[in-house]
Amino acid sequence: MHLRSILFAFGLLFMSNGMAQNPEPLPYTISEDDTTKFLFEYKLYYVGSNIHIDLNYQYVLEHLAELMHINPKWEIEIRGHVCCGPSLRISKRRARKVFKFLRSWGIDRSRITYKGYSDTMPMAFPEKTEEDEHKNRRVDFVITR
């Protein structure tokens, strides 16, 4: 099955699921960087400087792990982000938590990388509201096949 259709179906599943802390149904955005990389932005949001994965998002990660098992050629980069100024430590710890979660689902270490990007890739800039800050506190994924 083509990656775009898998991710589209994956996104529709979560649009109908009504995930907590994500009132506007925006489960993913895919943009092709080239012929083999896709940005999968089902954003895992965080409150404040929290690094723990919300229970509402574990289902998303379980599904992502299943997709990785079905598609053994896929590799994934987990990208952690923060709001409100630089904090490489928090962004890296968020990405690492997701890394460990996917590893616990049996995804081989050689297929997963993680990196903290601090506040270098904001979704909302400048941050004028709490909603802007919320958009920037996230983890997203780049899938390579």
PDB file of C-alpha atoms in Angstrom:
ATOM      1  CA  MET A   1       0.000   0.000   0.000  1.00  0.00           C
ATOM      2  CA  HIS A   2       1.277   3.487  -0.784  1.00  0.00           C
ATOM      3  CA  LEU A   3       2.582   5.451   2.209  1.00  0.00           C
ATOM      4  CA  ARG A   4       0.285   8.422   1.530  1.00  0.00           C
ATOM      5  CA  SER A   5      -2.850   6.253   1.644  1.00  0.00           C
ATOM      6  CA  ILE A   6      -1.695   4.478   4.815  1.00  0.00           C
ATOM      7  CA  LEU A   7      -1.104   7.783   6.575  1.00  0.00           C
ATOM      8  CA  PHE A   8      -4.386   9.199   5.262  1.00  0.00           C
ATOM      9  CA  ALA A   9      -6.288   6.241   6.697  1.00  0.00           C
ATOM     10  CA  PHE A  10      -4.258   6.547   9.899  1.00  0.00           C
ATOM     11  CA  GLY A  11      -5.226  10.212  10.169  1.00  0.00           C
ATOM     12  CA  LEU A  12      -8.910   9.542   9.555  1.00  0.00           C
ATOM     13  CA  LEU A  13      -8.923   6.976  12.337  1.00  0.00           C
ATOM     14  CA  PHE A  14      -7.757   9.596  14.813  1.00  0.00           C
ATOM     15  CA  MET A  15     -10.008  12.342  13.466  1.00  0.00           C
ATOM     16  CA  SER A  16     -12.975  10.167  14.370  1.00  0.00           C
ATOM     17  CA  ASN A  17     -11.438   9.200  17.698  1.00  0.00           C
ATOM     18  CA  GLY A  18     -11.643  12.722  19.216  1.00  0.00           C
ATOM     19  CA  MET A  19      -8.235  12.781  20.864  1.00  0.00           C
ATOM     20  CA  ALA A  20      -8.056  14.845  24.049  1.00  0.00           C
ATOM     21  CA  GLN A  21      -6.141  18.134  24.031  1.00  0.00           C
ATOM     22  CA  ASN A  22      -6.573  18.456  20.269  1.00  0.00           C
ATOM     23  CA  PRO A  23     -10.007  20.033  19.762  1.00  0.00           C
ATOM     24  CA  GLU A  24      -9.430  20.963  16.109  1.00  0.00           C
ATOM     25  CA  PRO A  25      -9.106  17.719  14.164  1.00  0.00           C
ATOM     26  CA  LEU A  26      -5.643  18.200  12.669  1.00  0.00           C
ATOM     27  CA  PRO A  27      -4.134  14.751  13.147  1.00  0.00           C
ATOM     28  CA  TYR A  28      -1.431  14.942  10.540  1.00  0.00           C
ATOM     29  CA  THR A  29       0.108  16.827   7.677  1.00  0.00           C
ATOM     30  CA  ILE A  30       2.198  15.153   5.055  1.00  0.00           C
ATOM     31  CA  SER A  31       4.655  17.023   2.916  1.00  0.00           C
ATOM     32  CA  GLU A  32       7.055  15.297   0.588  1.00  0.00           C
ATOM     33  CA  ASP A  33      10.622  16.536   1.042  1.00  0.00           C
ATOM     34  CA  ASP A  34      11.784  14.322  -1.820  1.00  0.00           C
ATOM     35  CA  THR A  35      10.742  10.950  -3.189  1.00  0.00           C
ATOM     36  CA  THR A  36      11.561   8.990  -0.050  1.00  0.00           C
ATOM     37  CA  LYS A  37      10.902  11.252   2.974  1.00  0.00           C
ATOM     38  CA  PHE A  38       7.582  12.232   4.464  1.00  0.00           C
ATOM     39  CA  LEU A  39       6.858  14.491   7.380  1.00  0.00           C
ATOM     40  CA  PHE A  40       4.255  12.817   9.546  1.00  0.00           C
ATOM     41  CA  GLU A  41       2.998  15.438  11.927  1.00  0.00           C
ATOM     42  CA  TYR A  42       0.536  13.804  14.202  1.00  0.00           C
ATOM     43  CA  LYS A  43       1.752  16.095  16.883  1.00  0.00           C
ATOM     44  CA  LEU A  44       2.040  14.810  20.416  1.00  0.00           C
ATOM     45  CA  TYR A  45       1.326  17.857  22.533  1.00  0.00           C
ATOM     46  CA  TYR A  46       2.625  18.601  26.005  1.00  0.00           C
ATOM     47  CA  VAL A  47       1.587  20.818  28.902  1.00  0.00           C
ATOM     48  CA  GLY A  48       4.300  23.138  30.159  1.00  0.00           C
ATOM     49  CA  SER A  49       7.716  21.527  30.492  1.00  0.00           C
ATOM     50  CA  ASN A  50       6.241  18.028  30.834  1.00  0.00           C
ATOM     51  CA  ILE A  51       8.147  15.279  28.985  1.00  0.00           C
ATOM     52  CA  HIS A  52       5.802  12.336  29.649  1.00  0.00           C
ATOM     53  CA  ILE A  53       3.623  10.889  26.911  1.00  0.00           C
ATOM     54  CA  ASP A  54      -0.038  11.602  27.587  1.00  0.00           C
ATOM     55  CA  LEU A  55      -2.137   8.413  27.747  1.00  0.00           C
ATOM     56  CA  ASN A  56      -4.294   9.800  24.947  1.00  0.00           C
ATOM     57  CA  TYR A  57      -1.308   9.705  22.589  1.00  0.00           C
ATOM     58  CA  GLN A  58      -0.026   6.236  23.419  1.00  0.00           C
ATOM     59  CA  TYR A  59      -2.617   4.815  21.024  1.00  0.00           C
ATOM     60  CA  VAL A  60      -1.102   6.941  18.240  1.00  0.00           C
ATOM     61  CA  LEU A  61       2.365   5.607  18.987  1.00  0.00           C
ATOM     62  CA  GLU A  62       1.106   2.018  19.152  1.00  0.00           C
ATOM     63  CA  HIS A  63      -0.391   2.455  15.699  1.00  0.00           C
ATOM     64  CA  LEU A  64       2.829   3.995  14.429  1.00  0.00           C
ATOM     65  CA  ALA A  65       4.754   0.983  15.807  1.00  0.00           C
ATOM     66  CA  GLU A  66       2.345  -1.352  14.002  1.00  0.00           C
ATOM     67  CA  LEU A  67       2.929   0.547  10.751  1.00  0.00           C
ATOM     68  CA  MET A  68       6.678   0.228  11.293  1.00  0.00           C
ATOM     69  CA  HIS A  69       6.296  -3.553  11.742  1.00  0.00           C
ATOM     70  CA  ILE A  70       4.219  -3.810   8.558  1.00  0.00           C
ATOM     71  CA  ASN A  71       6.781  -1.729   6.635  1.00  0.00           C
ATOM     72  CA  PRO A  72      10.223  -3.042   7.643  1.00  0.00           C
ATOM     73  CA  LYS A  73      12.053  -0.655   5.285  1.00  0.00           C
ATOM     74  CA  TRP A  74      10.727   2.430   7.033  1.00  0.00           C
ATOM     75  CA  GLU A  75      12.973   4.476   9.277  1.00  0.00           C
ATOM     76  CA  ILE A  76      11.760   7.232  11.537  1.00  0.00           C
ATOM     77  CA  GLU A  77      13.264  10.359  13.030  1.00  0.00           C
ATOM     78  CA  ILE A  78      11.535  11.555  16.179  1.00  0.00           C
ATOM     79  CA  ARG A  79      11.780  15.329  16.594  1.00  0.00           C
ATOM     80  CA  GLY A  80      11.158  17.043  19.939  1.00  0.00           C
ATOM     81  CA  HIS A  81      10.185  20.733  20.142  1.00  0.00           C
ATOM     82  CA  VAL A  82       9.501  23.347  22.823  1.00  0.00           C
ATOM     83  CA  CYS A  83       8.010  26.801  23.087  1.00  0.00           C
ATOM     84  CA  CYS A  84       9.011  29.976  24.884  1.00  0.00           C
ATOM     85  CA  GLY A  85      12.746  30.073  24.284  1.00  0.00           C
ATOM     86  CA  PRO A  86      15.515  27.572  23.940  1.00  0.00           C
ATOM     87  CA  SER A  87      15.465  24.330  25.903  1.00  0.00           C
ATOM     88  CA  LEU A  88      17.379  21.635  24.110  1.00  0.00           C
ATOM     89  CA  ARG A  89      17.227  19.417  27.191  1.00  0.00           C
ATOM     90  CA  ILE A  90      13.415  19.258  27.332  1.00  0.00           C
ATOM     91  CA  SER A  91      12.992  18.803  23.581  1.00  0.00           C
ATOM     92  CA  LYS A  92      15.531  15.974  23.534  1.00  0.00           C
ATOM     93  CA  ARG A  93      13.935  14.274  26.556  1.00  0.00           C
ATOM     94  CA  ARG A  94      10.503  14.398  24.868  1.00  0.00           C
ATOM     95  CA  ALA A  95      11.884  12.784  21.721  1.00  0.00           C
ATOM     96  CA  ARG A  96      13.776  10.203  23.780  1.00  0.00           C
ATOM     97  CA  LYS A  97      10.600   9.195  25.669  1.00  0.00           C
ATOM     98  CA  VAL A  98       8.883   8.501  22.337  1.00  0.00           C
ATOM     99  CA  PHE A  99      11.996   6.625  21.146  1.00  0.00           C
ATOM    100  CA  LYS A 100      11.869   4.394  24.230  1.00  0.00           C
ATOM    101  CA  PHE A 101       8.147   3.830  23.779  1.00  0.00           C
ATOM    102  CA  LEU A 102       8.623   2.655  20.169  1.00  0.00           C
ATOM    103  CA  ARG A 103      11.576   0.486  21.218  1.00  0.00           C
ATOM    104  CA  SER A 104       9.331  -1.150  23.828  1.00  0.00           C
ATOM    105  CA  TRP A 105       7.064  -2.152  20.925  1.00  0.00           C
ATOM    106  CA  GLY A 106       9.932  -4.024  19.298  1.00  0.00           C
ATOM    107  CA  ILE A 107      11.078  -1.490  16.718  1.00  0.00           C
ATOM    108  CA  ASP A 108      14.777  -2.036  16.063  1.00  0.00           C
ATOM    109  CA  ARG A 109      17.104   0.692  17.292  1.00  0.00           C
ATOM    110  CA  SER A 110      18.694   0.960  13.827  1.00  0.00           C
ATOM    111  CA  ARG A 111      15.364   2.156  12.379  1.00  0.00           C
ATOM    112  CA  ILE A 112      14.720   4.958  14.895  1.00  0.00           C
ATOM    113  CA  THR A 113      16.597   8.147  15.675  1.00  0.00           C
ATOM    114  CA  TYR A 114      15.617  11.045  17.878  1.00  0.00           C
ATOM    115  CA  LYS A 115      16.726  14.620  18.253  1.00  0.00           C
ATOM    116  CA  GLY A 116      15.712  17.676  20.232  1.00  0.00           C
ATOM    117  CA  TYR A 117      15.216  20.820  18.152  1.00  0.00           C
ATOM    118  CA  SER A 118      14.489  23.176  21.047  1.00  0.00           C
ATOM    119  CA  ASP A 119      12.577  26.197  19.677  1.00  0.00           C
ATOM    120  CA  THR A 120      14.207  26.246  16.219  1.00  0.00           C
ATOM    121  CA  MET A 121      11.144  24.978  14.265  1.00  0.00           C
ATOM    122  CA  PRO A 122       8.090  26.794  15.643  1.00  0.00           C
ATOM    123  CA  MET A 123       4.635  26.107  14.217  1.00  0.00           C
ATOM    124  CA  ALA A 124       3.519  29.511  15.502  1.00  0.00           C
ATOM    125  CA  PHE A 125       5.835  32.508  15.568  1.00  0.00           C
ATOM    126  CA  PRO A 126       5.819  34.812  17.393  1.00  0.00           C
ATOM    127  CA  GLU A 127       4.070  33.137  20.288  1.00  0.00           C
ATOM    128  CA  LYS A 128       1.377  35.601  21.279  1.00  0.00           C
ATOM    129  CA  THR A 129      -1.090  33.286  23.007  1.00  0.00           C
ATOM    130  CA  GLU A 130      -1.140  30.107  25.062  1.00  0.00           C
ATOM    131  CA  GLU A 131      -2.488  28.335  21.982  1.00  0.00           C
ATOM    132  CA  ASP A 132       0.636  29.379  20.049  1.00  0.00           C
ATOM    133  CA  GLU A 133       2.820  27.980  22.825  1.00  0.00           C
ATOM    134  CA  HIS A 134       0.771  24.775  22.846  1.00  0.00           C
ATOM    135  CA  LYS A 135       1.344  24.324  19.087  1.00  0.00           C
ATOM    136  CA  ASN A 136       5.097  24.594  19.571  1.00  0.00           C
ATOM    137  CA  ARG A 137       5.336  22.074  22.457  1.00  0.00           C
ATOM    138  CA  ARG A 138       5.252  18.899  20.415  1.00  0.00           C
ATOM    139  CA  VAL A 139       6.929  15.815  19.005  1.00  0.00           C
ATOM    140  CA  ASP A 140       6.644  15.038  15.306  1.00  0.00           C
ATOM    141  CA  PHE A 141       8.119  12.458  12.976  1.00  0.00           C
ATOM    142  CA  VAL A 142       9.958  12.193   9.675  1.00  0.00           C
ATOM    143  CA  ILE A 143       9.423   8.825   7.999  1.00  0.00           C
ATOM    144  CA  THR A 144      11.909   7.600   5.402  1.00  0.00           C
ATOM    145  CA  ARG A 145      11.232   4.624   3.219  1.00  0.00           C
TER     146      ARG A 145
END
